[in-house]
Coordinates of C-alpha atoms and ligand atoms in Angstrom, one line a residue:
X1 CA 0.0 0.0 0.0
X2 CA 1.3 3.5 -1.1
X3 CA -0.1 6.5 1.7
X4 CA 0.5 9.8 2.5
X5 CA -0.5 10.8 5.9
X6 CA -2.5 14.3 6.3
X7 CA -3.6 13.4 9.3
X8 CA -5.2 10.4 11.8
X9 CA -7.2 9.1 9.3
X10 CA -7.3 11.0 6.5
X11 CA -4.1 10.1 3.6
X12 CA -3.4 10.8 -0.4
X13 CA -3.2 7.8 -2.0
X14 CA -3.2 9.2 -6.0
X15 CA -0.4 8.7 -8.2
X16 CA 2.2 11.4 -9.6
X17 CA 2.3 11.8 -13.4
X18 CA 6.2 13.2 -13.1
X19 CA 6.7 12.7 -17.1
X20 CA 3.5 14.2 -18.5
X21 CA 3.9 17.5 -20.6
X22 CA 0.7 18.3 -21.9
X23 CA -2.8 18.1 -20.8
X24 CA -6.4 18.2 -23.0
X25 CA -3.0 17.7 -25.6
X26 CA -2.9 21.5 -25.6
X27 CA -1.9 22.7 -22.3
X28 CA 2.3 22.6 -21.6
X29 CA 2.8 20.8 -18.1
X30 CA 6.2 21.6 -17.3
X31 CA 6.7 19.9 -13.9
X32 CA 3.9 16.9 -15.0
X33 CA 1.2 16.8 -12.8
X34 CA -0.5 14.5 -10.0
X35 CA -4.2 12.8 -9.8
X36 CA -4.5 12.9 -6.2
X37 CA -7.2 10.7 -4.8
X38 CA -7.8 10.5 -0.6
X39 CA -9.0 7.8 1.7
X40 CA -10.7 8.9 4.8
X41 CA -11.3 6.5 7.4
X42 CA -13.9 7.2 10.3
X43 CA -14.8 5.3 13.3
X44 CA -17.1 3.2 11.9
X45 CA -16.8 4.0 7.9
X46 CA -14.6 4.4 5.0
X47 CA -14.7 6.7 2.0
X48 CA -12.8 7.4 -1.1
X49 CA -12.9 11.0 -2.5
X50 CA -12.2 10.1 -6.4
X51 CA -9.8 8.1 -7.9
X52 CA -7.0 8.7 -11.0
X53 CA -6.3 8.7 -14.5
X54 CA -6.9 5.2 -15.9
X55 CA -3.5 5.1 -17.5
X56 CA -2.4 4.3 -14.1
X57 CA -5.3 2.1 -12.9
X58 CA -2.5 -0.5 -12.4
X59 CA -0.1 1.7 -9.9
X60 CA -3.3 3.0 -8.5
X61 CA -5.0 -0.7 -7.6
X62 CA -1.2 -1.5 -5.7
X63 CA -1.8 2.0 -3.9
X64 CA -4.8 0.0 -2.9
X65 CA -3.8 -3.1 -1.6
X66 CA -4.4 -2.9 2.0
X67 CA -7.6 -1.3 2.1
X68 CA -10.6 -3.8 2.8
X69 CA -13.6 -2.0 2.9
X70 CA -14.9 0.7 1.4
X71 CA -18.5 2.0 2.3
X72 CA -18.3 5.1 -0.2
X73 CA -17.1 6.1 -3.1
X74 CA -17.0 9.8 -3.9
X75 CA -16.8 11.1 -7.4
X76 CA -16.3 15.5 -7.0
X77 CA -15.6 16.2 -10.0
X78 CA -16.5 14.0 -13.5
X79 CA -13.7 14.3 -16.0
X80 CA -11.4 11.3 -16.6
X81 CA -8.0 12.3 -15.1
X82 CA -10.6 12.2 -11.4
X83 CA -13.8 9.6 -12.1
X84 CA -11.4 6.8 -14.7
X85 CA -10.7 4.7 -12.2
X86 CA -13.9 4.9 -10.2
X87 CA -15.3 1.9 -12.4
X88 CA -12.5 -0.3 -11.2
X89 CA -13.0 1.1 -7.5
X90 CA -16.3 -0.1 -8.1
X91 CA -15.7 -3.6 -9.3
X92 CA -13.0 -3.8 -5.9
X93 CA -15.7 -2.6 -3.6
X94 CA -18.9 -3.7 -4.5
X95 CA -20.7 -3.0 -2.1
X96 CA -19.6 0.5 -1.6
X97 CA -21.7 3.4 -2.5
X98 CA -20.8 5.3 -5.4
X99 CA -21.7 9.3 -4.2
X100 CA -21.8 12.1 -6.5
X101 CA -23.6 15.6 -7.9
X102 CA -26.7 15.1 -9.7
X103 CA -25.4 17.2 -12.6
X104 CA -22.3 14.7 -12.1
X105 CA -25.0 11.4 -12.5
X106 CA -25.3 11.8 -16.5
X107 CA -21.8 12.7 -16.9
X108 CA -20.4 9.5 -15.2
X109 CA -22.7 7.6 -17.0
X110 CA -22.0 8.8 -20.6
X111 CA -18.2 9.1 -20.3
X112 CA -17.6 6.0 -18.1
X113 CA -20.8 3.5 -18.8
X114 CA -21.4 3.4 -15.5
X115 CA -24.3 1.7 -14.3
X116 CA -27.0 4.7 -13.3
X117 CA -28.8 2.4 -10.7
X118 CA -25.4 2.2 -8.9
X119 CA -25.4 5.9 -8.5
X120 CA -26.9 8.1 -5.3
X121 CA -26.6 11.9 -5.6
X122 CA -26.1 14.2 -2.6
X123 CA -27.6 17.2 -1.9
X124 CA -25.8 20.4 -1.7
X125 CA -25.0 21.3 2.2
X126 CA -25.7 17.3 2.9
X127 CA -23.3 15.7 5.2
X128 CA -22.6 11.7 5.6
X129 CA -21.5 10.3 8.8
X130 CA -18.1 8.1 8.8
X131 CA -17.9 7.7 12.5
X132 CA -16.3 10.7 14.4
X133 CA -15.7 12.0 10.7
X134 CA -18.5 13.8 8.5
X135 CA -18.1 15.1 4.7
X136 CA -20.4 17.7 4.1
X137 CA -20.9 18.4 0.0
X138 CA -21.0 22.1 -0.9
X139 CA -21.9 22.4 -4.7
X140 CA -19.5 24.8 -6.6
X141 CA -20.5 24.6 -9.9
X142 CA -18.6 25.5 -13.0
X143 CA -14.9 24.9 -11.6
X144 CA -14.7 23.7 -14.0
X145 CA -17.3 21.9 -15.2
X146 CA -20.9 22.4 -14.5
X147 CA -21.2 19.1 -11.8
X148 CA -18.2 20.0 -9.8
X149 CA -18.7 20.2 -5.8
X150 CA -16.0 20.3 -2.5
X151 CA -16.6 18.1 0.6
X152 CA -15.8 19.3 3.8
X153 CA -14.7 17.5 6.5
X154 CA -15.3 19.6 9.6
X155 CA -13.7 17.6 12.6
X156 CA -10.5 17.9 11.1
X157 CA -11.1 21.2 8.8
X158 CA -10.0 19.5 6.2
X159 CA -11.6 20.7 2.4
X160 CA -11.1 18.4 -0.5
X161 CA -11.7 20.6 -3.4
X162 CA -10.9 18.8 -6.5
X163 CA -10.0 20.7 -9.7
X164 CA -10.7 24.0 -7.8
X165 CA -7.7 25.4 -5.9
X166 CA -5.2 22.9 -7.2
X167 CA -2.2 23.0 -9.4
X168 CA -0.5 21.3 -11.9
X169 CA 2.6 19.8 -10.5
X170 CA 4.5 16.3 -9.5
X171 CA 6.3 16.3 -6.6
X172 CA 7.1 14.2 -3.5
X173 CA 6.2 16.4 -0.9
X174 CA 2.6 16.1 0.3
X175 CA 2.1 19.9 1.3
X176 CA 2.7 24.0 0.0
X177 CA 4.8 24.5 2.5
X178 CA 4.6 28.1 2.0
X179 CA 6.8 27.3 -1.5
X180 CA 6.4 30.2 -4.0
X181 CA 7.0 27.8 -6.7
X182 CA 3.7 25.8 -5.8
X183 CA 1.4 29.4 -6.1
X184 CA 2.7 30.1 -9.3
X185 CA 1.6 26.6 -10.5
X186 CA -1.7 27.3 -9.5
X187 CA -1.7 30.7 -11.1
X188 CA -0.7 28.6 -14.3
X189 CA -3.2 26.5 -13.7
X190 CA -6.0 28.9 -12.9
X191 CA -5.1 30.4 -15.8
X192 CA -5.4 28.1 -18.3
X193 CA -8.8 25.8 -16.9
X194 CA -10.6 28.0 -14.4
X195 CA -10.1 31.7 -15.8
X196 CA -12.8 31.4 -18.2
X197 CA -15.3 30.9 -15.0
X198 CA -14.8 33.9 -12.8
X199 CA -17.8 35.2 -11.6
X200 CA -19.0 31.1 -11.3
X201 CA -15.4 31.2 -9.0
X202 CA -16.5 34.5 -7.3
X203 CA -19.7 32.9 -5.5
X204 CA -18.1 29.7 -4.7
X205 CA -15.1 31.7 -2.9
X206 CA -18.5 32.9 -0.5
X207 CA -19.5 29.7 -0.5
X208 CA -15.7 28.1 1.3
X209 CA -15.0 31.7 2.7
X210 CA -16.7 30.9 6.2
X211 CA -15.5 27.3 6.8
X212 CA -12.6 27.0 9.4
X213 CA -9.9 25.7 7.2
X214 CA -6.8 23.9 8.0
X215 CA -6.3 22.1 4.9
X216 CA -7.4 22.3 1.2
X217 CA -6.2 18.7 -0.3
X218 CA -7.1 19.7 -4.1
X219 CA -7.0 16.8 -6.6
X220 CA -3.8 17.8 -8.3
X221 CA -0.6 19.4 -6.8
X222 CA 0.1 19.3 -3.3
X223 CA -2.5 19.8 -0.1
X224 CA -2.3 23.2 0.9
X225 CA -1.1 23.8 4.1
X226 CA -1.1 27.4 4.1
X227 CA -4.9 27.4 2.8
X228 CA -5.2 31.1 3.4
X229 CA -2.6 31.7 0.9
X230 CA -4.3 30.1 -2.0
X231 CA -7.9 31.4 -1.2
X232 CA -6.7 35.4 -1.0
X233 CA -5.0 34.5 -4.9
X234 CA -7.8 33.3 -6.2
X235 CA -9.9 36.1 -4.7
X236 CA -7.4 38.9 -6.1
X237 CA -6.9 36.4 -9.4
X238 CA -11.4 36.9 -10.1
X239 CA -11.3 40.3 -8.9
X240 CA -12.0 43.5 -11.0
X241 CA -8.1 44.4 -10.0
X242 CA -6.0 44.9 -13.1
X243 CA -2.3 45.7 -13.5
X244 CA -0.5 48.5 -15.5
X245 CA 0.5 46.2 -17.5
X246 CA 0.6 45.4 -21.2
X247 CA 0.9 42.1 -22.6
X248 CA 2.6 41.8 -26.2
X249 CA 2.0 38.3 -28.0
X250 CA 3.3 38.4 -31.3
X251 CA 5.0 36.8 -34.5
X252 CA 7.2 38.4 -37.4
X253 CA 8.1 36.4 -40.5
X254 CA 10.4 39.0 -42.2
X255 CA 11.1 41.3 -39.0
X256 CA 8.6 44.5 -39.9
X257 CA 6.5 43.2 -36.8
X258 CA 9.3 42.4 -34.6
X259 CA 10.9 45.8 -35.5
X260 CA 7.0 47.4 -34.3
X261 CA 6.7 45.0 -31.1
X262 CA 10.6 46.3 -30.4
X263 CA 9.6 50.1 -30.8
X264 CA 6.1 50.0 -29.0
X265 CA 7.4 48.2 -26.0
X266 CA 10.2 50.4 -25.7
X267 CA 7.9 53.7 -25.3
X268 CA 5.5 51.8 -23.1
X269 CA 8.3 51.0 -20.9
X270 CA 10.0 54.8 -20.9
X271 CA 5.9 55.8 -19.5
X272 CA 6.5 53.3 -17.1
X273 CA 4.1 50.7 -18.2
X274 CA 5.1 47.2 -17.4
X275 CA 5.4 44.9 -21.0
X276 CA 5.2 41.3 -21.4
X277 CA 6.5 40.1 -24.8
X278 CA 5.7 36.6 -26.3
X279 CA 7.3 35.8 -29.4
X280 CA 4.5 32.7 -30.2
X281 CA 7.4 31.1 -32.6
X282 CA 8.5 29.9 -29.3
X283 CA 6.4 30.6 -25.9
X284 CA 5.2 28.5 -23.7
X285 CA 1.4 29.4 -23.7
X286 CA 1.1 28.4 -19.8
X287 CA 3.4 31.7 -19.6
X288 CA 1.2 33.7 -21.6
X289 CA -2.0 32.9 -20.1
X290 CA -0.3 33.5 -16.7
X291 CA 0.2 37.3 -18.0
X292 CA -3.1 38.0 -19.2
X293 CA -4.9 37.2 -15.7
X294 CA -4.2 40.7 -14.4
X295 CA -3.2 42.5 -17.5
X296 CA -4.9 45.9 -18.2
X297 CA -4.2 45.5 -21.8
X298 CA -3.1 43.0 -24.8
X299 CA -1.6 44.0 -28.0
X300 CA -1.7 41.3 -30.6
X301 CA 1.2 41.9 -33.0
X302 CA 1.2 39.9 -36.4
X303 CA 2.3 39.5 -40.0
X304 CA -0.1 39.2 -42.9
X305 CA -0.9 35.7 -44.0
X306 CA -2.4 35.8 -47.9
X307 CA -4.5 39.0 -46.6
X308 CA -5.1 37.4 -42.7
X309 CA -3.7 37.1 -39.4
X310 CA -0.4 34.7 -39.2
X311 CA -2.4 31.1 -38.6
X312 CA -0.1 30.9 -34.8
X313 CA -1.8 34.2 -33.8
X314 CA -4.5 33.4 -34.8
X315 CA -4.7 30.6 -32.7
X316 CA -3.4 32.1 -30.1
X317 CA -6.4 35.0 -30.5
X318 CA -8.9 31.7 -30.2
X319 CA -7.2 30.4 -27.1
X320 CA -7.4 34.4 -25.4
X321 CA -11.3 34.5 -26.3
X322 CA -11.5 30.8 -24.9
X323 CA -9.8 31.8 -21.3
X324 CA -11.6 35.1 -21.2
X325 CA -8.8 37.2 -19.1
X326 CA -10.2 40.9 -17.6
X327 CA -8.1 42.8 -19.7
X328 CA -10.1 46.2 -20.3
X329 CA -8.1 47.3 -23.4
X330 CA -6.4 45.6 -26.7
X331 CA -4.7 47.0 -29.7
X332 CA -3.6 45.4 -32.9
X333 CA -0.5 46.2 -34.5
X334 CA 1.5 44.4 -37.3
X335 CA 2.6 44.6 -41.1
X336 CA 1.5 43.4 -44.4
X337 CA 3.2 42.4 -48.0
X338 CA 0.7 44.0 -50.6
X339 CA -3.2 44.0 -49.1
X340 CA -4.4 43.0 -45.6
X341 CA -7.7 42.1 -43.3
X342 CA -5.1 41.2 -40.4
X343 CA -6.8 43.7 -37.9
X344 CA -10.5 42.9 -38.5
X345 CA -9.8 38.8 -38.5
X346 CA -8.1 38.9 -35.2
X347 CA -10.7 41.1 -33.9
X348 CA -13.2 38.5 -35.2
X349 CA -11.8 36.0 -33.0
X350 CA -12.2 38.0 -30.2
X351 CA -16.2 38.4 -29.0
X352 CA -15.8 37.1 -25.5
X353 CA -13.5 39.9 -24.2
X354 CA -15.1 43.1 -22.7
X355 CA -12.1 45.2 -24.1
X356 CA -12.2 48.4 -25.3
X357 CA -10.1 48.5 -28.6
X358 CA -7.8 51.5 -28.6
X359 CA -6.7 51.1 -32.1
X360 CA -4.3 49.4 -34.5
X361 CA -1.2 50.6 -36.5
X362 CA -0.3 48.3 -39.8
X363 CA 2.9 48.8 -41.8
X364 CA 3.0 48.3 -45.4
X365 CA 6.5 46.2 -46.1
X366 CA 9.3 47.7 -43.6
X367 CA 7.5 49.6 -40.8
X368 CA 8.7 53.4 -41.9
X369 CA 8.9 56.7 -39.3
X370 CA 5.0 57.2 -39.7
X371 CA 4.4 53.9 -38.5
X372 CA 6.4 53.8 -35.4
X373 CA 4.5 57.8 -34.7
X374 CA 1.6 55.9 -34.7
X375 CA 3.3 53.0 -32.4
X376 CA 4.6 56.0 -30.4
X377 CA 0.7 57.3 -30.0
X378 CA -1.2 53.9 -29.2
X379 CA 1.8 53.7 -26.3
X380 CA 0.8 57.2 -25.0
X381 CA -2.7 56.5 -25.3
X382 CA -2.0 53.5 -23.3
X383 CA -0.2 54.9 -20.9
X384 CA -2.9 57.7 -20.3
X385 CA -5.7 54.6 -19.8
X386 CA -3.5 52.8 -17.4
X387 CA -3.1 56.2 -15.3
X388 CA -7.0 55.6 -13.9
X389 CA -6.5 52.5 -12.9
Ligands
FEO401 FE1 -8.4 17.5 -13.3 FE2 -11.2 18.8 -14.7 O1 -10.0 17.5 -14.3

C-alpha cells in the first residue's frame, strides 16, 4: 500500500504523473502533474474521494492493496484524469456506495458506462457520517465543469476541493509548505482551466469563505497547508483588479513586426508601463496565459498571411477568447506584403473579451517613421488609460 498521511485518518493515495507535458493535448505541463485521490477513514466507515487517470489504474490498484472496505465512493468532479478509475473502485468494492452531484449522474454515466442504478446523488449542504468523521458536500459549480462540488470535513477542517484550488505539479512532498514555486503553479493552472469561470469562481469563494480551514487537499498538486494563501489569490486572481500592464503576443516572418513590437514596447516602458513580450514562434502558452490574468491590456502583433492574421496568432487569439482574461483594453499592430484584413480577422476571434479596442497601427512592407508615430501614439494613449487604474 502506497499513503500519504495528512492526518489520523485522512491520507493521499493518488499517483504522480512526473513525465506528463501536456494536458487536454494542448496545455504545456512543465513539472507533470498528480491525480490525487484520498481515503478517509472514520470510526465506523470508509470513504474514497475520487480516484486517478486510468492510464495508471494498475499503480493506483497496488496503492490500494491494503484497504478492505470501502462503504463510499466519492466522485467531486467527472472528468477522466478524477472519475477513470472509479469503475475499477467499483468492481474492488462492491458494495460500496458510489456518491456524487446530480449534474455529475449523467456525466459519469455517458463518459464512463457506469451503471446509473449504482449511482446516489447528494444534496448540496448534505453531510454523511463516517464515524467521528463527517463530509459535508457544498456544490460549486462550474470549476470547471458544471457538476463539480468540495466536501468538507469539519472535525478535522480538512476541504477536498478537486480541480478548484489545485495545481499542476508532480512532486514528493505532500504539502505547499509556504513554497512560491507551488502558487505560481496554480496561477498557471487557474489560468489556463478556471479563468474562463470567474464570476462562477466569485460565488463559490462565498460559499468556502466561512469554513474554518486547516487544509485544502485539491486533486492535483500538493495539499495546501497554508490554505489562506491560495484562497486570498484566487480572490485577487477573479477580482476586478488589473495591473499597469501590457501584454505583447506576437510573431514576425520578415522582421517588420518584430521591429514594431521592439519600438512600442520600448515607449511603453519609458511611460512606465510594465510589457510582457511573447514571441508565439517559441512561448510557452502556460506563460502567456499566466500574464493575461491581471493584464490591463493585450496588443496582438502579427504578420499578414495571404490577406489574414499569421495562422499561430490566430490561434493564439482563439485560445485568449477561450480563457476570457479581464483585460479592459487591446490593440492590434502588425505589417503586411501587398493587401491586408489582419486587424478585423483577429478582432473577429475575439467576442468574449469586454475590451475596449484603442486602435491598431499596420505597416506596409518595412515599418517606416510614420508607423512607429503611430506605435509612439497607441503607447501614450496607453499609458494615459492605465493612469485611472
Ligand atoms: Fe483535473 Fe477537470 O480535471
Amino acid at each position: 500500500m502506497y499513503a500519504r498521511k495528512i492526518l489520523d485518518g485522512i491520507h493521499e493515495i493518488g499517483i504522480q504523473d512526473w513525465g506528463r507535458r501536456l494536458f487536454d493535448s494542448l496545455i504545456p505541463l512543465p513539472d507533470g502533474t498528480s491525480y490525487n485521490s484520498y481515503l478517509i477513514e472514520g470510526s465506523e466507515k470508509t470513504a474514497i474521494i475520487d480516484s486517478v487517470d486510468p492510464e495508471f489504474a494498475d499503480q493506483y490498484l497496488a496503492n490500494l492493496s491494503e484497504i478492505a472496505k470501502v462503504d463510499y465512493i466519492i466522485s467531486l468532479h467527472s472528468e477522466q484524469d478524477h472519475s477513470g478509475s472509479i469503475p475499477m473502485l467499483m468492481e474492488l468494492y462492491p458494495s460500496a456506495e458510489l456518491l456524487c452531484s446530480p449534474k455529475a449522474k449523467d456525466l459519469l454515466v455517458e463518459h464512463l458506462l457506469i451503471d446509473p442504478t449504482k449511482l446516489s446523488t447528494v444534496s448540496d449542504g448534505e453531510t454523511i457520517s463516517l464515524g467521528d468523521k463527517s463530509l459535508t458536500f457544498i456544490y460549486t459549480p462550474w470549476v470547471h465543469w458544471p457538476e463539480t462540488m468540495v466536501a468538507y470535513l469539519k472535525e478535522d477542517r480538512v476541504l477536498f476541493s478537486c480541480d478548484f484550488l489545485g495545481s499542476h505539479s508532480a512532486g514528493s512532498e505532500l504539502f505547499d509548505d509556504d513554497d512560491p514555486a507551488v502558487l505560481e503553479a496554480a496561477k498557471r493552472y487557474y489560468a489556463e482551466i478556471m479563468m474562463p469561470f470567474k464570476s462562477a469562481i466569485r460565488q463559490n469563494l462565498g460559499k468556502i469563505r466561512p469554513l474554518k480551514i486547516d487544509f485544502i487537499a485539491p486533486s492535483h498538486g500538493p495539499v495546501w497547508n497554508h490554505p489562506e494563501k491560495i484562497i486570498s489569490a484566487y480572490e485577487d486572481w477573479v477580482s476586478d483588479r488589473v495591473e499597469n500592464k501590457v501584454v505583447i503576443p506576437y510573431i514576425s516572418m520578415h522582421g517588420s513586426t518584430q521591429k514594431m513590437v521592439d519600438h512600442f514596447s520600448r515607449e511603453l516602458i519609458k511611460r512606465g508601463v510594465k510589457v510582457e513580450l511573447f514571441d508565439l514562434s517559441v512561448t510557452d502558452i502556460g506563460k502567456l496565459a499566466m500574464a493575461l490574468v491581471d493584464a490591463a491590456t493585450i496588443v496582438i502583433g502579427s504578420p499578414t498571411v495571404h490577406v489574414g492574421p499569421h495562422p499561430i496568432v490566430a490561434n493564439t487569439a482563439i485560445l485568449a477568447n477561450a480563457i476570457k482574461p479581464k483585460a479592459r483594453y487591446a490593440a492590434v499592430i502588425g505589417s503586411y506584403g501587398w493587401a491586408t484584413k489582419m486587424v478585423d480577422g483577429i478582432l473577429a476571434l475575439l467576442p468574449n473579451l469586454k475590451v475596449e479596442v484603442l486602435g491598431s497601427v499596420v505597416a506596409k512592407g518595412q515599418a517606416k517613421a510614420a508607423s512607429l508615430d503611430e506605435l509612439t501614439q497607441l503607447a501614450e494613449l496607453i499609458y494615459l488609460k492605465h493612469r485611472d487604474i
